[in-house]
Amino acid sequence: MRITIVGCGAIGSRLAAAADAMSEVKRIYLVDIVKEIADKLANSLTKAIVVDSVEDELYHTDLVVEAANQETAKEIVPKVVSRGVDMMVMSVGSFVDDDYRRMVFQSAVEHEAKIFIPSGALCGVDGLRGASMEHLDSVELITTKGPKSLAGVKYLQDKGIDTMAIKEKTVVFSGSARDAVRFFPKNVNVAATVSLVGVGFDQTKVTIVLDPAATSNSHELRYKGVFGEAVAHTYNVPEPNNPKTSELAGLSATAALRRICRNEWFGI
């Protein structure tokens, strides 16, 4: 199997290292807007080479993994699936635009390409997926993060919120998943995943809490419907090289990559 990884940051580097250790993977193509970062990563691996763009090896790759950002995902996913190549998307918030999402998913069907979305830093998505086969009354996601995890968010800056100055637990956002993904593109990708699996971006309620005492990124997923009611609470350790995301996000991506490469599907 040949894999292209777009984005050589914390998650991309972890996935590249995992792929490098898999016997199923024969070649890894690395793409990053900063070529030096890709070169450094490639030099630490045995199966990796750096290419200038996704298109360079698209006819020779079996799977493209996006581990960059929403803008990059929106650009490359249509190109990949229209060539009939499978795609794993980490920046799930890129699917918040309904017309774009429908176009991409339809193209994937027409060209027999698969789109994989890992569960990310959130437990309970499997149950939500099953529960969504019948009517769901409500789906709510409550995310709690520390000041560093929410630092630099333009939405908060525009509202005059200094994350480092807040001294007590404070709700900094409450609204739809559509708005949460738009205003917090690097912080709540899980809200997009929950929306796609459950009741959609407009009907999914998201609350973001800033807690100066938080030592972990917390996600509480609540949903109820015909099946009954469920609550899944995940307390995540922040990813060492990127406190805006969680350690479990990287682990989930690695597990998804392994399942895809080995064609092993447990708990589906």
Short mmCIF file of C-alpha atoms in Angstrom, two decimals:
data_model
loop_
_atom_site.label_atom_id
_atom_site.label_comp_id
_atom_site.label_asym_id
_atom_site.label_seq_id
_atom_site.Cartn_x
_atom_site.Cartn_y
_atom_site.Cartn_z
CA MET A 1 0.00 0.00 0.00
CA ARG A 2 1.20 3.51 -0.83
CA ILE A 3 0.12 6.48 1.28
CA THR A 4 0.30 10.24 0.79
CA ILE A 5 0.25 12.35 3.96
CA VAL A 6 -0.56 16.04 3.58
CA GLY A 7 0.62 18.06 6.57
CA CYS A 8 3.69 17.08 8.57
CA GLY A 9 2.79 18.62 11.91
CA ALA A 10 2.07 16.74 15.14
CA ILE A 11 -0.64 14.43 13.76
CA GLY A 12 0.91 13.99 10.32
CA SER A 13 4.29 13.11 11.80
CA ARG A 14 2.70 10.56 14.11
CA LEU A 15 0.81 8.95 11.24
CA ALA A 16 3.92 8.86 9.07
CA ALA A 17 5.91 7.12 11.81
CA ALA A 18 3.09 4.60 12.32
CA ALA A 19 2.85 3.93 8.58
CA ASP A 20 6.61 3.54 8.36
CA ALA A 21 6.41 0.67 10.86
CA MET A 22 3.60 -1.15 9.04
CA SER A 23 4.60 -4.01 6.75
CA GLU A 24 1.51 -3.30 4.64
CA VAL A 25 2.87 0.14 3.69
CA LYS A 26 5.46 0.15 0.91
CA ARG A 27 5.89 3.89 0.28
CA ILE A 28 4.95 7.15 2.03
CA TYR A 29 4.72 10.42 0.11
CA LEU A 30 4.95 13.55 2.28
CA VAL A 31 3.54 16.98 1.43
CA ASP A 32 3.85 20.14 3.50
CA ILE A 33 3.63 23.85 2.68
CA VAL A 34 6.99 24.18 4.45
CA LYS A 35 9.18 21.75 2.53
CA GLU A 36 11.89 21.76 5.21
CA ILE A 37 9.46 20.25 7.72
CA ALA A 38 8.60 17.45 5.29
CA ASP A 39 12.29 16.88 4.53
CA LYS A 40 13.12 16.57 8.22
CA LEU A 41 10.35 14.04 8.76
CA ALA A 42 11.30 12.03 5.68
CA ASN A 43 14.90 11.81 6.89
CA SER A 44 13.71 10.17 10.11
CA LEU A 45 11.82 7.44 8.23
CA THR A 46 12.78 4.60 5.91
CA LYS A 47 9.88 4.54 3.43
CA ALA A 48 9.16 8.25 2.98
CA ILE A 49 9.97 10.70 0.22
CA VAL A 50 8.88 14.32 -0.18
CA VAL A 51 6.73 15.44 -3.10
CA ASP A 52 5.63 18.95 -4.05
CA SER A 53 1.88 18.32 -4.24
CA VAL A 54 -0.80 15.69 -3.83
CA GLU A 55 -1.15 15.41 -7.60
CA ASP A 56 2.51 14.37 -8.03
CA GLU A 57 1.87 10.75 -7.01
CA LEU A 58 -1.91 10.55 -7.08
CA TYR A 59 -1.91 7.82 -9.73
CA HIS A 60 0.47 5.75 -7.63
CA THR A 61 -1.07 6.16 -4.17
CA ASP A 62 -3.82 4.10 -2.55
CA LEU A 63 -4.74 6.47 0.27
CA VAL A 64 -4.34 10.20 0.89
CA VAL A 65 -4.38 11.42 4.48
CA GLU A 66 -5.15 15.09 5.17
CA ALA A 67 -3.55 16.24 8.42
CA ALA A 68 -3.21 19.96 7.74
CA ASN A 69 -6.20 22.30 8.13
CA GLN A 70 -9.71 22.94 6.83
CA GLU A 71 -8.57 25.10 3.91
CA THR A 72 -6.18 22.42 2.65
CA ALA A 73 -8.81 19.72 3.10
CA LYS A 74 -11.35 21.67 1.03
CA GLU A 75 -8.80 22.04 -1.73
CA ILE A 76 -7.47 18.50 -1.99
CA VAL A 77 -10.39 16.20 -1.11
CA PRO A 78 -12.32 16.84 -4.36
CA LYS A 79 -9.16 16.26 -6.41
CA VAL A 80 -8.42 12.99 -4.66
CA VAL A 81 -11.85 11.36 -4.70
CA SER A 82 -12.49 12.40 -8.32
CA ARG A 83 -9.50 10.21 -9.24
CA GLY A 84 -11.03 7.26 -7.37
CA VAL A 85 -8.45 7.40 -4.57
CA ASP A 86 -9.46 6.82 -0.94
CA MET A 87 -9.19 9.74 1.49
CA MET A 88 -8.81 10.04 5.26
CA VAL A 89 -9.77 13.47 6.54
CA MET A 90 -8.63 14.85 9.89
CA SER A 91 -9.99 18.41 9.44
CA VAL A 92 -13.60 17.28 9.55
CA GLY A 93 -14.82 20.86 9.91
CA SER A 94 -14.14 21.28 6.19
CA PHE A 95 -17.44 19.48 5.60
CA VAL A 96 -19.52 22.15 7.33
CA ASP A 97 -20.49 23.67 3.95
CA ASP A 98 -23.52 21.64 2.87
CA ASP A 99 -23.16 22.14 -0.90
CA TYR A 100 -19.45 21.31 -0.79
CA ARG A 101 -20.04 18.21 1.34
CA ARG A 102 -22.76 16.88 -0.95
CA MET A 103 -20.56 17.46 -3.99
CA VAL A 104 -17.59 15.64 -2.45
CA PHE A 105 -19.60 12.68 -1.15
CA GLN A 106 -21.40 12.28 -4.49
CA SER A 107 -18.09 12.42 -6.35
CA ALA A 108 -16.71 9.73 -4.05
CA VAL A 109 -19.66 7.48 -4.85
CA GLU A 110 -19.39 8.07 -8.59
CA HIS A 111 -15.64 7.38 -8.65
CA GLU A 112 -15.74 4.53 -6.08
CA ALA A 113 -13.52 6.34 -3.57
CA LYS A 114 -13.90 5.93 0.17
CA ILE A 115 -13.82 8.81 2.67
CA PHE A 116 -12.61 7.87 6.15
CA ILE A 117 -13.19 10.09 9.19
CA PRO A 118 -11.61 8.94 12.49
CA SER A 119 -13.64 9.33 15.69
CA GLY A 120 -10.97 11.68 17.02
CA ALA A 121 -10.69 12.81 20.64
CA LEU A 122 -14.17 11.65 21.55
CA CYS A 123 -15.72 8.47 22.91
CA GLY A 124 -19.31 7.50 22.17
CA VAL A 125 -19.41 8.16 18.42
CA ASP A 126 -19.99 4.47 17.74
CA GLY A 127 -23.14 4.50 19.88
CA LEU A 128 -24.37 7.71 18.26
CA ARG A 129 -23.89 6.19 14.82
CA GLY A 130 -26.07 3.26 15.74
CA ALA A 131 -28.66 5.38 17.55
CA SER A 132 -29.00 7.65 14.51
CA MET A 133 -30.62 4.80 12.57
CA GLU A 134 -33.79 5.73 14.49
CA HIS A 135 -35.11 9.14 15.53
CA LEU A 136 -32.86 11.22 17.80
CA ASP A 137 -34.44 13.84 20.05
CA SER A 138 -31.24 15.72 20.80
CA VAL A 139 -27.45 15.66 20.49
CA GLU A 140 -25.28 17.90 22.63
CA LEU A 141 -21.52 18.29 22.95
CA ILE A 142 -19.96 20.09 25.92
CA THR A 143 -16.26 20.80 25.48
CA THR A 144 -14.07 22.08 28.31
CA LYS A 145 -10.54 23.33 27.64
CA GLY A 146 -7.80 25.23 29.41
CA PRO A 147 -6.55 28.74 28.51
CA LYS A 148 -3.66 27.55 26.32
CA SER A 149 -5.93 25.34 24.26
CA LEU A 150 -8.17 28.29 23.37
CA ALA A 151 -5.46 30.95 23.10
CA GLY A 152 -5.35 32.86 19.82
CA VAL A 153 -8.92 32.06 18.73
CA LYS A 154 -10.10 35.06 16.70
CA TYR A 155 -13.73 34.66 17.82
CA LEU A 156 -12.68 35.11 21.45
CA GLN A 157 -10.28 37.93 20.66
CA ASP A 158 -13.02 39.81 18.79
CA LYS A 159 -15.19 39.54 21.88
CA GLY A 160 -12.38 40.89 24.05
CA ILE A 161 -11.89 37.60 25.88
CA ASP A 162 -8.36 37.09 27.17
CA THR A 163 -8.14 33.35 27.82
CA MET A 164 -5.18 33.77 30.17
CA ALA A 165 -7.00 36.37 32.29
CA ILE A 166 -10.10 34.29 33.09
CA LYS A 167 -9.97 33.04 36.68
CA GLU A 168 -13.04 30.81 36.90
CA LYS A 169 -14.90 28.34 34.73
CA THR A 170 -16.65 30.32 31.98
CA VAL A 171 -18.87 29.43 29.02
CA VAL A 172 -17.26 31.16 26.03
CA PHE A 173 -19.56 29.73 23.35
CA SER A 174 -23.02 28.21 23.16
CA GLY A 175 -24.73 27.55 19.87
CA SER A 176 -24.95 25.22 16.89
CA ALA A 177 -22.19 22.92 15.76
CA ARG A 178 -22.13 24.85 12.48
CA ASP A 179 -21.10 28.04 14.28
CA ALA A 180 -18.75 26.20 16.64
CA VAL A 181 -16.83 24.67 13.74
CA ARG A 182 -16.70 28.03 11.95
CA PHE A 183 -15.51 30.03 14.97
CA PHE A 184 -13.19 27.37 16.46
CA PRO A 185 -11.74 25.61 13.37
CA LYS A 186 -8.71 24.19 15.21
CA ASN A 187 -10.43 23.30 18.48
CA VAL A 188 -13.68 21.41 17.96
CA ASN A 189 -13.32 19.10 14.97
CA VAL A 190 -15.19 16.58 17.08
CA ALA A 191 -18.30 18.78 16.77
CA ALA A 192 -18.20 18.24 13.01
CA THR A 193 -17.82 14.47 13.43
CA VAL A 194 -20.75 14.35 15.85
CA SER A 195 -22.87 16.41 13.43
CA LEU A 196 -22.13 14.16 10.45
CA VAL A 197 -22.90 11.02 12.45
CA GLY A 198 -25.96 12.36 14.26
CA VAL A 199 -28.52 15.09 13.53
CA GLY A 200 -26.55 17.56 11.44
CA PHE A 201 -24.68 20.80 12.02
CA ASP A 202 -27.70 22.98 12.81
CA GLN A 203 -29.45 20.63 15.24
CA THR A 204 -26.34 19.65 17.21
CA LYS A 205 -25.83 21.91 20.23
CA VAL A 206 -22.28 22.79 21.27
CA THR A 207 -21.11 24.45 24.47
CA ILE A 208 -17.47 25.44 24.93
CA VAL A 209 -16.23 26.05 28.45
CA LEU A 210 -12.92 27.67 29.39
CA ASP A 211 -11.66 26.35 32.73
CA PRO A 212 -8.40 27.85 34.05
CA ALA A 213 -8.04 24.84 36.35
CA ALA A 214 -8.44 22.29 33.55
CA THR A 215 -5.61 19.78 33.23
CA SER A 216 -7.22 17.98 30.30
CA ASN A 217 -9.38 18.66 27.25
CA SER A 218 -12.83 17.34 28.14
CA HIS A 219 -15.64 16.32 25.77
CA GLU A 220 -19.05 15.31 27.09
CA LEU A 221 -21.34 13.86 24.44
CA ARG A 222 -25.04 13.56 25.31
CA TYR A 223 -27.71 12.12 23.03
CA LYS A 224 -31.16 10.65 23.43
CA GLY A 225 -33.82 9.24 21.17
CA VAL A 226 -35.80 6.11 20.37
CA PHE A 227 -32.87 3.93 21.50
CA GLY A 228 -32.78 5.51 24.98
CA GLU A 229 -30.22 7.95 26.36
CA ALA A 230 -26.42 8.00 26.46
CA VAL A 231 -23.66 10.09 27.99
CA ALA A 232 -19.98 9.65 27.08
CA HIS A 233 -17.42 11.79 28.91
CA THR A 234 -13.83 11.84 27.67
CA TYR A 235 -10.98 13.47 29.61
CA ASN A 236 -8.09 13.95 27.22
CA VAL A 237 -4.44 14.68 27.81
CA PRO A 238 -3.36 17.47 25.41
CA GLU A 239 -1.13 16.43 22.51
CA PRO A 240 2.46 17.24 23.62
CA ASN A 241 3.37 19.21 20.49
CA ASN A 242 -0.01 20.87 19.95
CA PRO A 243 -2.10 21.74 23.04
CA LYS A 244 -5.03 22.77 20.83
CA THR A 245 -5.69 19.12 20.10
CA SER A 246 -5.76 15.98 22.24
CA GLU A 247 -3.54 12.94 22.53
CA LEU A 248 -6.51 10.71 21.71
CA ALA A 249 -6.97 12.50 18.38
CA GLY A 250 -3.56 11.26 17.29
CA LEU A 251 -4.19 7.78 18.66
CA SER A 252 -7.56 7.62 16.91
CA ALA A 253 -5.99 8.63 13.60
CA THR A 254 -3.26 6.01 14.02
CA ALA A 255 -5.82 3.33 14.83
CA ALA A 256 -7.91 4.32 11.80
CA LEU A 257 -4.86 4.19 9.52
CA ARG A 258 -4.00 0.72 10.82
CA ARG A 259 -7.55 -0.52 10.24
CA ILE A 260 -7.53 0.83 6.68
CA CYS A 261 -4.12 -0.61 5.82
CA ARG A 262 -4.94 -4.01 7.29
CA ASN A 263 -8.57 -4.03 6.18
CA GLU A 264 -9.64 -4.91 9.72
CA TRP A 265 -13.05 -3.61 10.82
CA PHE A 266 -13.93 -4.23 14.45
CA GLY A 267 -16.74 -2.40 16.23
CA ILE A 268 -18.27 -0.98 13.08
#
